[in-house]
């Protein structure tokens, strides 16, 4: 059986799970009405990709709520949330303050939150959660946390190992777990205080969430949320057969028309770009070609991002100029649209002259590099190919190669790799550009700038979160140096990929925030506010 046949077979099998038969869309709708939902439904069926299913379950210690599973409070509550403009708002927290030296955070929490087993949520549960994740988390970084202590039932105090102004962004993705009900099987049977209760989980197939009747906030409009996990072709088949209300989809399907459905497109900071090793080759790191800053600037100028969006994404994307476009800490100076003629002028002024085959050379070095992409990722492969085609026009040769992640990280120390990034935290900048602890260069690609590091260190040590945004912007460009085109430009950012979904015409999906990296859980951040028209 071929891949597409297997996917459709899986979709049909899941159809039995959710509807009792795998019949036509009309039959499925009739079954919904017969089940008592009537004309005003209070349930929704959402399809996500298989990678969205949390392998380790719904335990924040093992990545639930962060990384590929980032979301606002669903099963567990969080202390804070991100607002529509990606600043900080409150969930469990009612107030917070930080000491002048940035080493003590005091957070007051509400007193009416109840776990789904009937026990009250107190500051002791908050302290237990953070101390547990500090010791066990496999996704989030908690090295800045020394300990968390409950001062009383509604006050928790965080003692930090170093100042960390963006701590509220960590609090926004850390679900609170109950000390009295936490154990080895918590991920499969989570007890939380969020908007929904996990009622059923059939691994590899579906999860079912039901509204939490004891939720302290506004009661969800959607009382039941069924999430199916399918490959792209099966997800598309589920839409065509009427077995899904909303399903993720790929650009390849975006030119289709499906009766009764509309194509939704959501803006993101889910960016794609490639690193350019910024130091000369030395053993296992560096690249003698890309270490020339004029080459890096010319590459940036030589790429027409708007053309790339049309060629590769069928128009569903936006140009990316940094890893944090449109975020509160984004420096607008990063925007620099491609001008191939200016790239040519820059290259020739820097001594890179065209050879007999049109590829430039200087001091015996050929203007050529290999651009890797993750094998099996068709979008990154297409972006790499388009990059090669565009740079060939300014005399730079790019060879593309699909590689596995088992070798990609190491090889990226010498050769560019097509990456995907994007998160609701300034730490994305830090992780990419700041020199790794105890090392000469940044972790993912050899680069280092003492002034850039200092700005980011000062941003973390800043006593006021919003004031720190200006320092993150200076790390990108302060007028003389930084990470953007005018400065060191050790990374080339290409596009922000829009997240596409098929949705029933009568389904009103609440307004979405800028989605982070990952085409999955972020769409249901506010599923409680969705409704049927």
Coordinates of C-alpha atoms in Angstrom, one line a residue:
X1 CA 0.0 0.0 0.0
X2 CA 1.5 3.4 -1.0
X3 CA 1.8 6.4 1.4
X4 CA -1.3 8.1 0.1
X5 CA -3.4 5.0 0.3
X6 CA -2.2 4.4 3.9
X7 CA -3.1 8.0 4.8
X8 CA -6.6 7.7 3.4
X9 CA -7.1 4.3 5.1
X10 CA -6.0 6.0 8.4
X11 CA -8.5 8.8 7.8
X12 CA -11.3 6.4 7.2
X13 CA -10.4 4.5 10.4
X14 CA -10.5 7.7 12.4
X15 CA -13.8 8.5 10.7
X16 CA -15.2 5.4 12.5
X17 CA -13.8 6.7 15.8
X18 CA -15.4 10.1 15.5
X19 CA -18.7 9.4 13.8
X20 CA -19.4 5.7 13.9
X21 CA -19.0 5.3 10.2
X22 CA -16.9 6.7 7.4
X23 CA -19.7 7.8 5.1
X24 CA -20.2 11.0 3.2
X25 CA -20.0 14.5 4.6
X26 CA -23.7 14.8 4.4
X27 CA -24.1 11.6 6.5
X28 CA -21.6 12.9 9.0
X29 CA -23.5 16.1 9.4
X30 CA -26.8 14.2 9.8
X31 CA -25.2 12.2 12.6
X32 CA -24.1 15.4 14.3
X33 CA -27.6 16.7 14.3
X34 CA -29.0 13.4 15.4
X35 CA -26.6 13.5 18.3
X36 CA -28.4 16.5 19.6
X37 CA -26.1 19.4 18.6
X38 CA -28.9 21.0 16.5
X39 CA -28.3 24.0 14.4
X40 CA -26.0 25.7 17.0
X41 CA -23.2 23.3 17.5
X42 CA -20.9 23.5 20.5
X43 CA -18.3 21.1 19.3
X44 CA -15.5 21.2 16.7
X45 CA -13.3 18.7 15.0
X46 CA -9.8 19.9 14.3
X47 CA -7.1 18.1 12.3
X48 CA -3.4 18.5 13.1
X49 CA -0.3 16.8 11.8
X50 CA 1.1 13.7 13.5
X51 CA 4.1 15.7 14.9
X52 CA 1.6 17.8 16.9
X53 CA 0.7 14.8 19.0
X54 CA 2.8 15.1 22.3
X55 CA 4.8 11.9 22.4
X56 CA 5.4 12.2 26.1
X57 CA 1.8 13.2 26.9
X58 CA 0.4 16.3 28.4
X59 CA 3.1 16.9 31.0
X60 CA 4.8 20.4 31.0
X61 CA 8.0 18.7 32.2
X62 CA 8.4 17.0 28.9
X63 CA 7.5 19.7 26.5
X64 CA 3.7 20.1 26.6
X65 CA 2.9 23.8 26.3
X66 CA 6.2 24.7 24.8
X67 CA 8.2 24.1 21.6
X68 CA 6.0 22.4 19.0
X69 CA 3.2 22.2 21.5
X70 CA 3.1 25.9 22.4
X71 CA -0.3 27.1 23.4
X72 CA -2.2 29.2 25.8
X73 CA -3.9 27.5 28.9
X74 CA -5.9 24.5 27.7
X75 CA -5.5 21.7 30.2
X76 CA -3.2 23.4 32.6
X77 CA -3.3 27.1 33.6
X78 CA -0.3 29.4 33.4
X79 CA 0.7 32.4 35.4
X80 CA 0.9 34.7 32.5
X81 CA -0.2 34.7 28.8
X82 CA 0.9 36.7 25.8
X83 CA -1.4 39.4 24.6
X84 CA -2.5 40.0 20.9
X85 CA 0.5 42.4 20.5
X86 CA 2.8 39.7 22.0
X87 CA 3.3 41.5 25.3
X88 CA 2.4 40.0 28.7
X89 CA -1.0 39.6 30.3
X90 CA -2.2 37.6 33.3
X91 CA -3.9 34.2 33.7
X92 CA -3.4 32.8 37.3
X93 CA -1.2 35.8 38.2
X94 CA -2.9 38.9 39.5
X95 CA 0.2 41.0 40.1
X96 CA 4.0 40.6 40.0
X97 CA 7.0 42.6 40.9
X98 CA 10.8 42.1 40.5
X99 CA 13.5 43.2 42.8
X100 CA 15.9 46.0 41.8
X101 CA 18.7 43.5 41.1
X102 CA 16.4 41.3 39.0
X103 CA 17.0 38.3 41.2
X104 CA 13.7 37.9 43.0
X105 CA 10.3 37.8 41.3
X106 CA 7.2 37.9 43.5
X107 CA 4.0 36.8 41.9
X108 CA 0.5 37.0 43.5
X109 CA -2.1 34.5 42.1
X110 CA -5.9 34.2 42.1
X111 CA -7.6 32.2 44.9
X112 CA -10.4 30.7 42.9
X113 CA -8.6 28.2 40.7
X114 CA -9.5 24.6 41.2
X115 CA -7.9 21.5 39.8
X116 CA -10.3 19.1 38.0
X117 CA -10.1 16.6 40.9
X118 CA -11.7 19.3 43.2
X119 CA -8.5 20.4 45.0
X120 CA -7.6 24.1 45.2
X121 CA -4.6 25.4 43.2
X122 CA -2.3 27.3 45.6
X123 CA 1.1 28.9 45.4
X124 CA 2.6 25.6 46.7
X125 CA 1.5 23.9 43.4
X126 CA 3.2 26.7 41.5
X127 CA 6.4 26.3 43.4
X128 CA 6.3 22.6 43.0
X129 CA 5.8 22.9 39.2
X130 CA 8.7 25.2 38.7
X131 CA 11.1 23.3 41.0
X132 CA 10.1 20.1 39.2
X133 CA 10.6 21.6 35.7
X134 CA 13.9 23.1 36.8
X135 CA 15.1 19.6 37.6
X136 CA 13.5 17.6 34.8
X137 CA 12.4 19.8 31.8
X138 CA 13.5 18.5 28.5
X139 CA 12.4 21.5 26.5
X140 CA 12.4 24.8 28.4
X141 CA 15.5 26.3 29.9
X142 CA 15.3 26.8 33.7
X143 CA 18.9 27.3 34.4
X144 CA 18.2 30.8 35.5
X145 CA 15.9 29.6 38.4
X146 CA 17.5 28.8 41.7
X147 CA 14.3 27.9 43.4
X148 CA 10.6 28.7 43.8
X149 CA 8.9 29.1 47.2
X150 CA 5.3 29.6 48.3
X151 CA 5.2 32.5 50.8
X152 CA 1.5 31.7 51.4
X153 CA -1.4 30.2 49.5
X154 CA -1.5 33.1 47.0
X155 CA 2.1 34.3 46.8
X156 CA 5.0 32.5 45.1
X157 CA 8.5 33.8 45.1
X158 CA 11.1 32.9 42.4
X159 CA 14.8 33.2 43.3
X160 CA 17.0 33.5 40.2
X161 CA 20.6 32.6 39.6
X162 CA 20.9 35.6 37.3
X163 CA 18.7 38.5 36.2
X164 CA 16.2 37.4 33.6
X165 CA 13.9 40.2 32.6
X166 CA 11.9 38.0 30.1
X167 CA 10.9 35.6 32.9
X168 CA 7.2 36.4 32.2
X169 CA 7.5 34.8 28.8
X170 CA 8.7 31.6 30.4
X171 CA 5.7 31.8 32.8
X172 CA 3.4 32.1 29.7
X173 CA 4.3 28.6 28.5
X174 CA 4.6 26.8 31.9
X175 CA 1.5 24.9 32.8
X176 CA 0.8 24.5 36.5
X177 CA 0.7 20.8 37.8
X178 CA -0.8 19.6 41.1
X179 CA 1.7 18.5 43.7
X180 CA -0.8 16.1 45.2
X181 CA -1.6 14.4 41.9
X182 CA 1.7 14.3 40.0
X183 CA 3.4 11.1 39.1
X184 CA 4.9 9.0 36.4
X185 CA 1.6 8.6 34.5
X186 CA 0.6 12.3 34.7
X187 CA 1.2 12.9 31.0
X188 CA -1.4 10.3 30.1
X189 CA -3.9 11.4 32.8
X190 CA -3.3 15.1 33.4
X191 CA -5.1 17.0 36.2
X192 CA -5.2 20.7 35.5
X193 CA -7.2 23.9 36.1
X194 CA -7.4 25.2 32.5
X195 CA -10.4 25.6 30.2
X196 CA -10.6 22.0 29.1
X197 CA -10.3 18.5 30.6
X198 CA -8.7 15.7 28.7
X199 CA -11.5 13.1 28.4
X200 CA -9.9 10.7 25.9
X201 CA -6.6 10.0 24.2
X202 CA -6.2 7.3 21.5
X203 CA -2.5 7.4 20.7
X204 CA -1.8 8.0 17.0
X205 CA -5.4 9.0 16.3
X206 CA -7.2 11.5 18.4
X207 CA -7.7 13.4 21.7
X208 CA -11.0 14.7 23.0
X209 CA -11.2 17.8 25.2
X210 CA -14.3 18.8 27.1
X211 CA -15.0 22.1 28.8
X212 CA -14.0 22.3 32.4
X213 CA -17.1 23.1 34.4
X214 CA -15.1 24.5 37.3
X215 CA -13.0 26.8 35.2
X216 CA -12.5 30.2 36.9
X217 CA -12.8 32.2 33.6
X218 CA -15.4 32.6 31.0
X219 CA -17.1 29.3 30.1
X220 CA -15.9 28.1 26.7
X221 CA -18.3 28.4 23.8
X222 CA -16.9 25.2 22.3
X223 CA -17.9 22.5 24.9
X224 CA -16.1 19.7 23.1
X225 CA -12.9 19.8 21.0
X226 CA -11.8 16.7 19.1
X227 CA -8.3 16.8 17.6
X228 CA -7.3 14.2 15.0
X229 CA -3.7 13.6 14.0
X230 CA -3.3 13.0 10.2
X231 CA -0.7 13.3 7.4
X232 CA -1.3 16.2 5.0
X233 CA -3.0 14.1 2.3
X234 CA -5.3 12.4 4.8
X235 CA -6.2 15.7 6.3
X236 CA -7.2 17.0 2.9
X237 CA -9.3 13.9 2.3
X238 CA -11.0 14.4 5.7
X239 CA -12.0 17.9 4.6
X240 CA -13.3 16.7 1.2
X241 CA -15.4 14.0 2.8
X242 CA -16.8 16.4 5.4
X243 CA -15.2 14.7 8.4
X244 CA -13.3 17.7 9.7
X245 CA -14.4 21.2 10.7
X246 CA -10.9 22.7 10.5
X247 CA -7.8 21.0 9.2
X248 CA -4.2 22.2 8.6
X249 CA -3.1 22.1 5.0
X250 CA -0.1 22.7 2.7
X251 CA 0.5 25.2 -0.1
X252 CA 0.2 22.4 -2.5
X253 CA -3.6 22.2 -1.8
X254 CA -4.2 26.0 -1.6
X255 CA -5.4 26.3 -5.2
X256 CA -8.2 23.8 -4.6
X257 CA -11.9 24.7 -4.0
X258 CA -13.9 22.6 -1.6
X259 CA -17.7 23.1 -1.4
X260 CA -18.7 24.2 2.1
X261 CA -15.1 25.2 3.1
X262 CA -13.0 28.3 3.1
X263 CA -9.2 28.5 3.2
X264 CA -7.9 30.5 6.2
X265 CA -4.4 32.0 6.3
X266 CA -2.8 33.1 9.5
X267 CA 0.3 35.4 9.8
X268 CA 3.2 33.9 11.6
X269 CA 6.7 34.5 12.9
X270 CA 7.4 30.9 11.6
X271 CA 10.4 31.9 9.6
X272 CA 12.8 30.1 7.2
X273 CA 16.3 31.2 6.6
X274 CA 19.9 29.9 6.5
X275 CA 23.0 30.5 8.5
X276 CA 26.3 31.8 7.0
X277 CA 29.4 30.8 9.0
X278 CA 30.9 34.2 9.8
X279 CA 34.5 33.0 10.5
X280 CA 37.3 31.6 8.3
X281 CA 37.6 27.8 8.1
X282 CA 39.5 26.3 11.0
X283 CA 39.1 22.6 11.4
X284 CA 35.5 21.6 12.1
X285 CA 34.1 25.2 11.8
X286 CA 34.0 28.2 9.5
X287 CA 33.8 28.8 5.8
X288 CA 36.4 30.8 3.8
X289 CA 33.8 32.1 1.4
X290 CA 31.0 33.1 3.8
X291 CA 33.3 34.6 6.3
X292 CA 33.5 37.7 4.1
X293 CA 30.9 40.1 5.3
X294 CA 30.6 41.6 1.8
X295 CA 29.5 38.1 0.6
X296 CA 26.9 37.9 3.3
X297 CA 25.5 41.3 2.5
X298 CA 25.5 40.6 -1.2
X299 CA 23.6 37.3 -0.6
X300 CA 21.0 39.3 1.4
X301 CA 20.6 41.9 -1.4
X302 CA 20.6 39.3 -4.2
X303 CA 17.4 37.5 -2.9
X304 CA 14.0 38.8 -4.0
X305 CA 11.8 37.6 -1.1
X306 CA 8.6 38.7 -2.7
X307 CA 9.4 36.6 -5.8
X308 CA 10.4 33.7 -3.6
X309 CA 7.0 33.8 -1.8
X310 CA 5.2 33.6 -5.1
X311 CA 7.5 30.9 -6.5
X312 CA 7.5 28.6 -3.4
X313 CA 4.6 29.6 -1.2
X314 CA 2.0 30.4 -3.8
X315 CA 1.7 33.9 -2.2
X316 CA 1.1 32.6 1.3
X317 CA 3.9 34.2 3.2
X318 CA 5.6 37.5 4.1
X319 CA 9.2 38.6 3.7
X320 CA 11.4 37.8 6.7
X321 CA 14.2 40.2 7.7
X322 CA 15.0 38.9 11.1
X323 CA 14.0 36.0 13.4
X324 CA 11.5 38.3 15.2
X325 CA 9.6 40.3 12.6
X326 CA 6.6 42.1 14.0
X327 CA 7.4 41.3 17.6
X328 CA 7.7 44.0 20.2
X329 CA 11.5 43.7 20.2
X330 CA 11.9 43.7 16.4
X331 CA 14.2 46.5 15.0
X332 CA 12.6 48.0 11.8
X333 CA 16.1 48.8 10.5
X334 CA 16.4 45.1 9.6
X335 CA 14.1 45.5 6.6
X336 CA 16.2 45.5 3.4
X337 CA 14.5 44.3 0.2
X338 CA 16.7 42.6 -2.4
X339 CA 18.3 44.7 -5.1
X340 CA 20.4 42.3 -7.3
X341 CA 22.1 45.2 -9.1
X342 CA 23.3 46.5 -5.8
X343 CA 24.5 43.1 -4.8
X344 CA 26.6 42.9 -8.0
X345 CA 28.1 46.4 -7.3
X346 CA 29.0 45.3 -3.8
X347 CA 30.6 42.1 -5.0
X348 CA 32.7 43.8 -7.6
X349 CA 33.7 46.6 -5.3
X350 CA 34.9 44.0 -2.8
X351 CA 37.0 42.3 -5.5
X352 CA 34.7 39.3 -6.4
X353 CA 35.0 39.2 -10.2
X354 CA 33.1 36.9 -12.6
X355 CA 35.0 33.9 -14.1
X356 CA 34.6 32.4 -17.5
X357 CA 31.5 30.4 -16.3
X358 CA 30.0 33.4 -14.7
X359 CA 30.8 32.4 -11.1
X360 CA 32.8 34.9 -9.2
X361 CA 36.3 34.4 -7.6
X362 CA 38.6 36.3 -5.4
X363 CA 42.1 35.3 -4.2
X364 CA 41.6 31.8 -5.5
X365 CA 38.3 31.3 -3.6
X366 CA 35.3 30.4 -5.7
X367 CA 32.0 32.1 -4.9
X368 CA 30.3 28.8 -4.1
X369 CA 28.7 27.0 -1.2
X370 CA 26.5 24.0 -0.4
X371 CA 23.1 24.9 1.1
X372 CA 21.7 22.0 3.1
X373 CA 18.0 21.4 3.9
X374 CA 16.3 18.8 6.0
X375 CA 15.6 15.8 3.8
X376 CA 11.9 15.2 3.5
X377 CA 11.0 18.9 4.0
X378 CA 9.6 19.9 0.6
X379 CA 9.2 23.6 1.5
X380 CA 12.8 24.0 2.7
X381 CA 14.0 22.1 -0.3
X382 CA 12.1 24.5 -2.6
X383 CA 13.4 27.5 -0.8
X384 CA 16.9 26.2 -1.1
X385 CA 16.4 25.6 -4.9
X386 CA 15.0 29.1 -5.4
X387 CA 17.9 30.6 -3.4
X388 CA 20.3 28.8 -5.7
X389 CA 18.5 30.1 -8.8
X390 CA 18.4 33.7 -7.6
X391 CA 22.0 33.8 -6.4
X392 CA 23.2 32.3 -9.7
X393 CA 22.1 35.5 -11.3
X394 CA 24.6 37.6 -9.3
X395 CA 27.5 35.1 -9.9
X396 CA 27.2 32.9 -6.7
X397 CA 27.0 29.2 -7.1
X398 CA 24.8 27.3 -4.7
X399 CA 24.6 23.5 -4.5
X400 CA 21.7 22.1 -2.6
X401 CA 21.7 18.9 -0.5
X402 CA 19.1 17.1 1.6
X403 CA 20.5 15.9 4.9
X404 CA 19.3 14.3 8.1
X405 CA 19.3 16.1 11.4
X406 CA 21.8 13.5 12.8
X407 CA 24.5 15.3 10.8
X408 CA 22.9 18.7 10.0
X409 CA 23.8 20.5 13.3
X410 CA 27.5 19.6 13.0
X411 CA 27.8 20.3 9.3
X412 CA 26.1 23.7 9.8
X413 CA 29.2 24.8 11.6
X414 CA 30.9 24.9 8.1
X415 CA 28.1 24.9 5.6
X416 CA 24.8 26.9 5.5
X417 CA 21.6 25.0 6.5
X418 CA 18.0 26.0 5.8
X419 CA 16.4 26.4 9.3
X420 CA 13.0 27.1 10.7
X421 CA 12.6 29.3 13.8
X422 CA 10.1 31.6 15.5
X423 CA 8.9 32.0 19.1
X424 CA 7.0 34.4 21.3
X425 CA 10.2 35.3 23.3
X426 CA 13.3 37.4 22.7
X427 CA 15.4 34.3 23.7
X428 CA 15.1 33.3 20.1
X429 CA 17.6 36.1 19.3
X430 CA 19.8 35.1 22.2
X431 CA 19.9 31.4 21.3
X432 CA 20.9 32.2 17.7
X433 CA 23.3 35.1 18.0
X434 CA 24.7 35.1 21.6
X435 CA 27.9 33.2 22.1
X436 CA 27.2 29.9 23.8
X437 CA 28.4 29.7 27.5
X438 CA 32.1 28.8 27.7
X439 CA 32.4 28.9 23.9
X440 CA 34.0 31.3 21.4
X441 CA 31.0 31.4 19.1
X442 CA 27.2 31.1 19.0
X443 CA 25.8 27.5 19.1
X444 CA 24.2 27.0 15.8
X445 CA 26.6 28.8 13.5
X446 CA 30.1 30.3 14.2
X447 CA 29.6 33.9 15.0
X448 CA 30.4 36.2 17.9
X449 CA 30.2 40.0 18.6
X450 CA 31.0 41.2 22.0
X451 CA 28.8 44.3 21.7
X452 CA 25.8 42.3 20.5
X453 CA 26.3 39.9 23.5
X454 CA 26.5 42.8 25.9
X455 CA 23.2 44.3 24.7
X456 CA 21.5 41.0 25.1
X457 CA 23.0 40.5 28.6
X458 CA 21.9 44.0 29.6
X459 CA 18.4 43.2 28.2
X460 CA 18.1 40.2 30.4
X461 CA 19.4 42.1 33.4
X462 CA 17.0 45.0 32.8
X463 CA 14.6 45.7 35.7
X464 CA 11.7 46.5 33.4
X465 CA 10.5 44.1 30.7
X466 CA 9.3 46.7 28.2
X467 CA 12.4 48.7 28.6
X468 CA 14.4 45.6 27.7
X469 CA 12.8 45.6 24.3
X470 CA 15.0 48.6 23.3
X471 CA 18.2 46.7 24.2
X472 CA 17.1 43.7 22.1
X473 CA 16.6 46.1 19.2
X474 CA 20.2 47.5 19.8
X475 CA 21.6 44.0 19.5
X476 CA 20.1 43.9 16.0
X477 CA 21.4 47.4 15.2
X478 CA 22.7 50.3 17.3
X479 CA 23.8 52.5 14.5
X480 CA 27.3 51.0 14.1
X481 CA 27.0 47.3 14.7
X482 CA 24.5 44.5 15.1
X483 CA 23.1 41.3 13.5
X484 CA 21.2 42.8 10.6
X485 CA 22.2 43.6 7.0
X486 CA 24.0 46.8 7.9
X487 CA 26.0 44.9 10.5
X488 CA 27.4 41.4 10.6
X489 CA 24.5 39.5 9.0
X490 CA 25.5 36.0 10.0
X491 CA 22.0 34.7 9.0
X492 CA 19.9 35.3 6.0
X493 CA 16.1 35.4 6.7
X494 CA 13.9 34.6 3.8
X495 CA 10.2 34.2 4.5
X496 CA 7.6 33.9 7.3
X497 CA 5.4 31.0 6.2
X498 CA 1.6 31.6 6.7
X499 CA -0.3 28.7 8.3
X500 CA -3.1 27.5 6.1
X501 CA -6.3 25.7 7.3
X502 CA -9.5 24.5 5.6
X503 CA -12.5 25.5 7.7
X504 CA -16.2 25.1 7.3
X505 CA -17.8 28.2 6.0
X506 CA -20.1 28.5 9.0
X507 CA -17.2 28.1 11.5
X508 CA -16.2 31.4 13.0
X509 CA -12.6 31.1 14.2
X510 CA -11.6 33.8 16.7
X511 CA -8.9 36.3 15.6
X512 CA -5.5 34.7 15.8
X513 CA -2.3 36.1 17.3
X514 CA 0.9 35.9 15.3
X515 CA 1.6 32.1 15.2
X516 CA 5.0 30.9 16.3
X517 CA 7.1 28.1 14.6
X518 CA 5.0 24.9 14.2
X519 CA 1.8 24.4 12.3
X520 CA -0.3 22.9 15.0
X521 CA -1.5 23.8 18.5
X522 CA -1.3 27.6 18.3
X523 CA -4.4 27.7 16.1
X524 CA -6.5 26.3 19.1
X525 CA -5.1 28.9 21.6
X526 CA -8.6 30.5 21.7
X527 CA -10.8 27.6 20.6
X528 CA -13.0 28.3 23.5
X529 CA -14.0 31.6 21.7
X530 CA -14.9 29.9 18.4
X531 CA -18.5 29.6 17.5
X532 CA -20.8 28.4 14.7
X533 CA -22.7 31.0 12.7

